[in-house]
Coordinates of C-alpha atoms and ligand atoms in Angstrom, one line a residue:
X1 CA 84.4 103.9 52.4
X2 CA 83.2 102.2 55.8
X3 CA 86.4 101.3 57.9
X4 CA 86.6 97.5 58.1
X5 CA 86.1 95.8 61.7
X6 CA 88.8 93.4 63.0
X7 CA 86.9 89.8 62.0
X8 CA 87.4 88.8 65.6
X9 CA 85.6 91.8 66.9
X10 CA 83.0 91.3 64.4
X11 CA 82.6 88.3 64.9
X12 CA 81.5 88.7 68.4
X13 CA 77.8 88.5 69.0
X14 CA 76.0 91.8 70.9
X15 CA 75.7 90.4 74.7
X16 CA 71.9 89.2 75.0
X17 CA 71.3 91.5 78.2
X18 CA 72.0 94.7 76.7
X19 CA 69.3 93.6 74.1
X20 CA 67.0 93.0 76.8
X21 CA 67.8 96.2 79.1
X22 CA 67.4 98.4 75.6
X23 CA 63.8 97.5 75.8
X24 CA 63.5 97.6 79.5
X25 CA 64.8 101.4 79.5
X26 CA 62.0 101.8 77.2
X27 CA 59.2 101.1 79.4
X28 CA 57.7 102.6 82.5
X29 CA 56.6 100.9 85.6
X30 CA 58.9 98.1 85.7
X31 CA 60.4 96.5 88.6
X32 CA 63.9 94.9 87.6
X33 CA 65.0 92.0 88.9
X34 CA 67.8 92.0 86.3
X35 CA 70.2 94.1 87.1
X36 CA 74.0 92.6 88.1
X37 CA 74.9 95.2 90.6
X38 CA 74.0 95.8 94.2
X39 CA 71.0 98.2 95.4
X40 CA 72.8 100.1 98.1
X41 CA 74.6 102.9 97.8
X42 CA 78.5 102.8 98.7
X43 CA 78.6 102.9 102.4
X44 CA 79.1 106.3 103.5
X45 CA 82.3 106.3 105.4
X46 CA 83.8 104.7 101.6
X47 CA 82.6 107.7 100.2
X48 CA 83.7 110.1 102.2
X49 CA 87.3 108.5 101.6
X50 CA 86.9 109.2 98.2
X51 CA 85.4 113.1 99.1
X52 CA 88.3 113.3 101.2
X53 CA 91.1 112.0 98.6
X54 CA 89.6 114.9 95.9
X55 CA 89.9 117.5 99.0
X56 CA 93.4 116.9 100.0
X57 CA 93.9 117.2 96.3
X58 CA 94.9 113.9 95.1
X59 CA 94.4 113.8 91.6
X60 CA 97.5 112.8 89.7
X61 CA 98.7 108.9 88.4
X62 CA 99.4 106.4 90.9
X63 CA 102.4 103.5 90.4
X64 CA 101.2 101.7 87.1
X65 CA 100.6 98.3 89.8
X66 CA 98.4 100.7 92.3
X67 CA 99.2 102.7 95.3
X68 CA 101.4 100.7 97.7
X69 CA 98.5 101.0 100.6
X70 CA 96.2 99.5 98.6
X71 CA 98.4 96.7 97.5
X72 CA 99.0 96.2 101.3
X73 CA 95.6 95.7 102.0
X74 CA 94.4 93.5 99.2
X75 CA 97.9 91.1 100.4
X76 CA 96.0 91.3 103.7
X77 CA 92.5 91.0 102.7
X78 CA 93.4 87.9 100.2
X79 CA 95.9 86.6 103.2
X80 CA 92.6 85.9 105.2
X81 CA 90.4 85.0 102.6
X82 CA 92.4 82.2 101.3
X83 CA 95.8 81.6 103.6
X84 CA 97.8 82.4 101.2
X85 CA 99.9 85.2 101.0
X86 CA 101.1 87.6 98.2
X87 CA 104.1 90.0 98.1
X88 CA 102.4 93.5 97.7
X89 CA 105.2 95.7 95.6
X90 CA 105.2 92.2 93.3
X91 CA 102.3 90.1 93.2
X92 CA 99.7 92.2 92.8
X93 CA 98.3 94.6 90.7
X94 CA 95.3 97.0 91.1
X95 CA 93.3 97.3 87.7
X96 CA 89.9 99.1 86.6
X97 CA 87.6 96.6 88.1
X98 CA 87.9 92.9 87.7
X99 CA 86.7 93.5 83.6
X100 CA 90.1 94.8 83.3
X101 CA 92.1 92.3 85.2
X102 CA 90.1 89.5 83.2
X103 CA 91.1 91.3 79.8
X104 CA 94.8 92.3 80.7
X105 CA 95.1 88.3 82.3
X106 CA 94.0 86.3 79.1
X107 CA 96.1 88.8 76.7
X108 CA 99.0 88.3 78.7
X109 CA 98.8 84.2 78.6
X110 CA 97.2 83.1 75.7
X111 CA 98.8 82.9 72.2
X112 CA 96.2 82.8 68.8
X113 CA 94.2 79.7 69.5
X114 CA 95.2 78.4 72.8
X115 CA 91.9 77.0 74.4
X116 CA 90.1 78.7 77.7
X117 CA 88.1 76.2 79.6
X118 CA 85.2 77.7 81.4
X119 CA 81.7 76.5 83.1
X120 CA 78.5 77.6 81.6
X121 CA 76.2 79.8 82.2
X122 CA 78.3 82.1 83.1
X123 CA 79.2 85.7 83.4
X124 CA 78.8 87.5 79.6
X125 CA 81.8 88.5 79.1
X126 CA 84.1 85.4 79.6
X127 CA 83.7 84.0 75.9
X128 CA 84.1 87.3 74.4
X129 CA 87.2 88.3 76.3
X130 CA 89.1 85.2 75.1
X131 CA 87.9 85.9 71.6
X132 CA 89.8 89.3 71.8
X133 CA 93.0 87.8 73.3
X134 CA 92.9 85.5 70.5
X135 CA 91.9 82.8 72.4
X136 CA 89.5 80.0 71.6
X137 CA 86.8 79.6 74.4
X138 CA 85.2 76.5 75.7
X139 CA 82.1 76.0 77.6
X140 CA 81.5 73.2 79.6
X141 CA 77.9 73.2 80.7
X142 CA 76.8 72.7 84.1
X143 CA 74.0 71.4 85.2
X144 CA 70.4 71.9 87.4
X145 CA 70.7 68.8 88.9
X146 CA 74.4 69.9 90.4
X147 CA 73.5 72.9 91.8
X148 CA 75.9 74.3 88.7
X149 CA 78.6 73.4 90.3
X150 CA 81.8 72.1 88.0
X151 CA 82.1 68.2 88.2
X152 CA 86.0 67.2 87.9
X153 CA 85.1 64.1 85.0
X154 CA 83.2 67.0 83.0
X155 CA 86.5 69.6 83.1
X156 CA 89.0 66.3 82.5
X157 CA 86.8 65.0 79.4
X158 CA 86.6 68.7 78.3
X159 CA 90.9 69.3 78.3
X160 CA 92.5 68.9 74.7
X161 CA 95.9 69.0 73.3
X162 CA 95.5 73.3 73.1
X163 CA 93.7 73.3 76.5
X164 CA 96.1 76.4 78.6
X165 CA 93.6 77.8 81.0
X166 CA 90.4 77.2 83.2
X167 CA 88.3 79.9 83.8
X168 CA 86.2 79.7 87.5
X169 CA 84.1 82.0 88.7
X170 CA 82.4 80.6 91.7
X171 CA 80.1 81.9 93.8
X172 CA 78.8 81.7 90.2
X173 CA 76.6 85.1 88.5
X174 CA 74.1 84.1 87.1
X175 CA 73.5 80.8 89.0
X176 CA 74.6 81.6 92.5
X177 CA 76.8 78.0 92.7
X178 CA 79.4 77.8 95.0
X179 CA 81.7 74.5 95.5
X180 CA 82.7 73.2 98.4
X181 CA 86.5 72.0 99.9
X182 CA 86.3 68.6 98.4
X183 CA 85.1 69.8 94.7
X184 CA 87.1 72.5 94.6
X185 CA 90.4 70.1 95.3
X186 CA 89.1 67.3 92.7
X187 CA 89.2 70.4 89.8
X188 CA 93.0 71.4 91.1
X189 CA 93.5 68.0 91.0
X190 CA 93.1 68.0 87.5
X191 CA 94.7 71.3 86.6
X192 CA 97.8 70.4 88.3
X193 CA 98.1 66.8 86.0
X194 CA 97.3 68.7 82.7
X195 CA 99.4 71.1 83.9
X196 CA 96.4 74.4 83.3
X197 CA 96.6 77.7 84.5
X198 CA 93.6 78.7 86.5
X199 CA 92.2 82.3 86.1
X200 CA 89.3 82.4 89.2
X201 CA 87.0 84.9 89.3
X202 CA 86.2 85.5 92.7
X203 CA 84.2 88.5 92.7
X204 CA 81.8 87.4 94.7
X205 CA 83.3 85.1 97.3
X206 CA 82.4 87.5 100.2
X207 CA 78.9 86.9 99.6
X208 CA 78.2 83.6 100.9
X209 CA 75.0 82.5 103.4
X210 CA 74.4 79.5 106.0
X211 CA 77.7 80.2 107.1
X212 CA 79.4 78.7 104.2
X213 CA 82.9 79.5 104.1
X214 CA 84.1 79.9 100.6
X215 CA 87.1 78.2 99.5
X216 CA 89.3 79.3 97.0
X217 CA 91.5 77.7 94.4
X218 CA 94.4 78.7 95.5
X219 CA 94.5 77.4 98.6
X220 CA 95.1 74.0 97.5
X221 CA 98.6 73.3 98.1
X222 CA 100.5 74.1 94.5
X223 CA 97.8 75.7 93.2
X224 CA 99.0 79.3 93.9
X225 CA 102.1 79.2 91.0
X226 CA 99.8 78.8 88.7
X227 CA 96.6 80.9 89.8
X228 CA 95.7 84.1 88.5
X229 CA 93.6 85.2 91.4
X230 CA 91.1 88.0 90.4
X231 CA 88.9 90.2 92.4
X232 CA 87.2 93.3 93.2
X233 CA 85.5 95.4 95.3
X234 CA 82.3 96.4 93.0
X235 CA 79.9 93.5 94.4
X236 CA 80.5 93.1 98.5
X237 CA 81.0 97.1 99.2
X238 CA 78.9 98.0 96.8
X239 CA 80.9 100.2 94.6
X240 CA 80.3 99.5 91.0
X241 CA 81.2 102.9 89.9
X242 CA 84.0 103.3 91.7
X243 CA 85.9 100.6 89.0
X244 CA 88.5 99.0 91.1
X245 CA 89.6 95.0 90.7
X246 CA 92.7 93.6 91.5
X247 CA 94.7 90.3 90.4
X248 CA 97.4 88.4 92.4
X249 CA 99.6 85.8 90.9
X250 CA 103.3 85.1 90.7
X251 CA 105.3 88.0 89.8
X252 CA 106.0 86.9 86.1
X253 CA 102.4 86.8 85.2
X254 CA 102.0 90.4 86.9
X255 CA 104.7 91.7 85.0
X256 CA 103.7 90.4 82.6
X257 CA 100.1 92.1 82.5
X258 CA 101.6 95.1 84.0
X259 CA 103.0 95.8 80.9
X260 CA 99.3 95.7 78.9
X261 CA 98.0 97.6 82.0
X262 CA 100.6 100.0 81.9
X263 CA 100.3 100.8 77.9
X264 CA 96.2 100.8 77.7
X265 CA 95.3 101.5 81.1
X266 CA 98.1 103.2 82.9
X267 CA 96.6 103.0 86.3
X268 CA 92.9 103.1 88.1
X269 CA 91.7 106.0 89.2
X270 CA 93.1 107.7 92.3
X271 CA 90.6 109.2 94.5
X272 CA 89.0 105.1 93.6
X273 CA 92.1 103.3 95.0
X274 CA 91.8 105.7 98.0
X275 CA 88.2 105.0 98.8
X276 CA 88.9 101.1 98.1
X277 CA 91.6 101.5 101.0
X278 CA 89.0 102.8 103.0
X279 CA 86.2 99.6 102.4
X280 CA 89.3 96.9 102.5
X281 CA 90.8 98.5 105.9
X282 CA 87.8 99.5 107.9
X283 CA 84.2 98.2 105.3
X284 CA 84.2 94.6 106.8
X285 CA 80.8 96.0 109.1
X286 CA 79.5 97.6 106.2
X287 CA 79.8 94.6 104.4
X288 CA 78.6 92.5 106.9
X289 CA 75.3 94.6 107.1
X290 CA 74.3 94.4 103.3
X291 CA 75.2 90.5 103.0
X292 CA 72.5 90.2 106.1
X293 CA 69.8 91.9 103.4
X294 CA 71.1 90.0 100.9
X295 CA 70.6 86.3 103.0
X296 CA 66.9 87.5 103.9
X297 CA 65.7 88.6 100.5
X298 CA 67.4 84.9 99.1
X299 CA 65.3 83.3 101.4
X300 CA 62.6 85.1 100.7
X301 CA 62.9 84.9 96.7
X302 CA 63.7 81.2 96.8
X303 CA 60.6 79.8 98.9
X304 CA 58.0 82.1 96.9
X305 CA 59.4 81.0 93.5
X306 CA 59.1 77.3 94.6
X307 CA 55.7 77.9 95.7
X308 CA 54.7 79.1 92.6
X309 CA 55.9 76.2 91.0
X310 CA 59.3 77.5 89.3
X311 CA 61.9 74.9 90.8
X312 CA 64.6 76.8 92.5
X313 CA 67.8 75.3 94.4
X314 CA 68.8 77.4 97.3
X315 CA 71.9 79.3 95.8
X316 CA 74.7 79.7 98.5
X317 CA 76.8 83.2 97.0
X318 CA 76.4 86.1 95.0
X319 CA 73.0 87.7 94.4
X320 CA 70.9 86.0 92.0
X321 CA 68.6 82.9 91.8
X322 CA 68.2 80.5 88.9
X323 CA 64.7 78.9 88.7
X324 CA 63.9 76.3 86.1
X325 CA 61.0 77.9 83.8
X326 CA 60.2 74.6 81.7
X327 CA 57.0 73.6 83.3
X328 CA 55.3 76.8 81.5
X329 CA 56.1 75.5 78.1
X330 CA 57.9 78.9 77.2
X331 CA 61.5 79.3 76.4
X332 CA 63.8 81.5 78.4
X333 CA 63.4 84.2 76.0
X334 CA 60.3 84.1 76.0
X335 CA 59.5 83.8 79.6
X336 CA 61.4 86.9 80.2
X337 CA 59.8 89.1 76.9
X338 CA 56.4 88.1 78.3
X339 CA 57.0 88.5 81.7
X340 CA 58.1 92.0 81.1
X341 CA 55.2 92.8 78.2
X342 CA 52.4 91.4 80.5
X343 CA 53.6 92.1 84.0
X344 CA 56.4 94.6 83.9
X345 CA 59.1 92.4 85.7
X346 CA 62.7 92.3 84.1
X347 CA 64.3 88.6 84.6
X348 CA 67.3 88.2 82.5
X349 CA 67.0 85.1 80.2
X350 CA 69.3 82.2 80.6
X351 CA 70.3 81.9 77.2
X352 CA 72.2 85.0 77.6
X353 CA 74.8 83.3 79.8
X354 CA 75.2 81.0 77.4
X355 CA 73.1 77.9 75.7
X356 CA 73.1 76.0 78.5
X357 CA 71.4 78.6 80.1
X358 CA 68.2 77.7 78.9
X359 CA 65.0 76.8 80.3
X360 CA 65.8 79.4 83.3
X361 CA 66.2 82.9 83.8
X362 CA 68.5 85.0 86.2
X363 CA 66.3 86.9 88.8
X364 CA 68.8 89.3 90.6
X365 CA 67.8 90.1 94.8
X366 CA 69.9 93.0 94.8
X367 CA 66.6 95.0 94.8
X368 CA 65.2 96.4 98.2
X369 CA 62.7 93.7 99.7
X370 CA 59.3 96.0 98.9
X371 CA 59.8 95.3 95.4
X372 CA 60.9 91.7 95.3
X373 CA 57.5 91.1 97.2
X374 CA 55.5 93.0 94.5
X375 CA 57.6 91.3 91.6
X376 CA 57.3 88.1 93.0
X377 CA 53.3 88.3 93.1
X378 CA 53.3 89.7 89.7
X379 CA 55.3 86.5 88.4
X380 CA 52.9 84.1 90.5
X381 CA 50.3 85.6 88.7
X382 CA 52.3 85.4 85.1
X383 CA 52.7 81.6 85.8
X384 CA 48.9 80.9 86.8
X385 CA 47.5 82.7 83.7
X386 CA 50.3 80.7 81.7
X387 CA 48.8 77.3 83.4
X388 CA 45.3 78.3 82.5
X389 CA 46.5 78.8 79.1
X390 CA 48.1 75.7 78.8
X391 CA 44.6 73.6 80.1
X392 CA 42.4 75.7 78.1
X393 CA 44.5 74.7 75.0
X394 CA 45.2 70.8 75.8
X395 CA 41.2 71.1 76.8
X396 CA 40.1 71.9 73.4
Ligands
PLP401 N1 83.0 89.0 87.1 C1 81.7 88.7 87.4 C2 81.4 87.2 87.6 C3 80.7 89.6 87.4 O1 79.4 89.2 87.6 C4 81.0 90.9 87.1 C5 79.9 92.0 87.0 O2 78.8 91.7 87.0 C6 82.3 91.3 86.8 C7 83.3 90.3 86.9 C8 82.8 92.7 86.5 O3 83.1 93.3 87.7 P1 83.8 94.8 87.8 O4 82.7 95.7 88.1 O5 84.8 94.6 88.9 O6 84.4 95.0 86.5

């Protein structure tokens, strides 16, 4: 006897990266320019908060919501980010990453078959985690021509009589959008007058360039009662691994995912929570350093893949570029198959943020600036073989 799978577990499709990345791991020689995570290690004075916690010999639980320091700091931290302050001891909770705190949000809101909203291409695991909260999930593609950014008529036609939540995640992985003051207020506009719970994913909002300020959600006046704000610190300090996210929101909806947290998760790690104090307290120059790499390989990735003919908007957050890759007559599946076969450079293809993510592929810059410069020739080369190809063919 095989033991039967839930049907909405097996009904999930296998996420289109990991597909990829099995046969990436298989090869040698190849520079990766997919990967979602920064290049730097942790900044060293993080680490050593971490060395230190294990030293002093702090390894038990913490408080189910996180330890009260931390929750301080992320009050503080999210204060200045966004104006708009949270009661530590009951507004926030500290979770394993923001993975967890997208999980433990949508199970603790959404009853079988109430709609999530969300803009496409997006981060892989959005659809999926409303499929196992019994939700139903939505995608409403965004476009080239819009820099990806979510257009208030395209979220209002998209809200139905089941419609509970909109999911944002902006700056935006895999397309880099951001939204500015203006757009941002049009799509609070039209939660408020549906009356929709936000859930914004703002993992990468520290990672801006040109001096953009981001601007959040829920700083729209009446916006924060019914925000679930989620972040983390994997992406701006660098520490992936050390699996610490963190939601805000009024105290009923943290109860409220206390309770799942509590039963499946019971609390993050400790020695992480004391090494996230450390980067939220004193990272801000460590942070600071690596978004300055991050500006100058942008730049740099941008302006070469233009030249070579792949049309690129200049993304203002997170780390990855976008380029269109219709002009070499290949799919996004197979741009990126070939590209990696022929050239040994890993792009991630845009399909696998969703169907409206073809015709492009994710190239990630968290990758030191040697190697972008190497992969960047080896994909100028990719697209003038595939133009010779094309004229040869059309010639004959
Ligand atoms: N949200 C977005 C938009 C991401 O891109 C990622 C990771 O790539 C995550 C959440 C997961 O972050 P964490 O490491 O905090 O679980």
């Amino acid at each position: 006897m095989s033991i039967p799978i839930a049907d909405h577990v097996r009904d999930i499709p296998k996420s289109g990266i990991r597909d990829f990345f099995e046969i990436v791991q298989s090869m040698a020689d190849v520079i990766s320019l997919g990967i979602g995570e920064p290049d730097f290690v942790t900044p060293w004075h993080i680490r050593e908060a971490a060395i230190y916690s294990l030293e002093k010999g702090r390894t038990g639980y913490t408080s189910n919501l996180g330890l009260p320091r931390l929750r301080r700091a992320i009050s503080d931290t999210v204060q200045r980010a966004t104006g708009v302050q949270y009661d530590p001891l009951r507004e926030v909770l500290v979770s394993v990453g923001v993975s967890e705190a997208i999980d433990v949000a949508l199970r603790a809101i959404l009853n079988p078959g109430d709609e999530v909203l969300y803009h496409e291409p997006c981060y892989v695991s959005y659809s999926p985690s409303v499929a196992l909260a019994f939700g139903t999930a939505r995608a409403i593609p965004t476009r080239a021509e819009d820099h990806f950014s979510l257009r208030a008529d395209a979220l209002e036609a998209a809200v139905g009589p089941r419609t509970k939540a909109v999911m944002l995640n902006f700056p935006t992985n895999p397309t880099g959008a951001t939204m500015d003051r203006a757009q941002i207020e049009a799509i609070a506009g039209v939660c408020i007058r549906h009356n929709l719970a936000v859930l914004t994913d703002e993992i990468y909002s520290e990672l801006t360039y040109d001096d953009r300020e981001h601007f959040s959600i829920v700083s729209v006046p009446g916006m924060k009662e019914r925000t679930i704000y989620l972040h983390g610190l994997s992406k701006a300090y660098a520490m992936t691994g050390f699996r610490i996210g963190y939601a805000c929101g009024p105290n009923s909806i943290i109860e409220a995912m206390m309770k799942i947290h509590q039963y499946s998760i019971l609390c993050a790690p400790i020695m992480s929570q004391d090494a996230a104090v450390e980067a939220l307290e004193r990272g801000e120059p460590s942070m600071l350093r690596m978004r300055r790499e991050y500006a100058l390989r942008r730049n740099y990735v941008v302006s070469a893949l233009n030249e070579m003919g792949l049309d690129c908007f200049m993304p203002r957050g997170a780390f990855y570029v976008f380029p269109k890759i219709t002009s070499t007559g290949l799919t996004s599946q197979e741009f990126s198959l070939r590209l990696l076969h022929e050239k040994r450079v890993a792009v991630v293809p845009g399909t696998a943020f969703g169907a409206s993510g073809e015709g492009h592929v994710r190239c990630s810059y968290a990758t030191g600036l040697e190697q972008i410069k190497i992969a960047m020739q080896r994909i100028g080369e990719f697209c003038v073989e595939l133009r010779a190809d094309q004229q040869a063919r059309t010639a004959a």
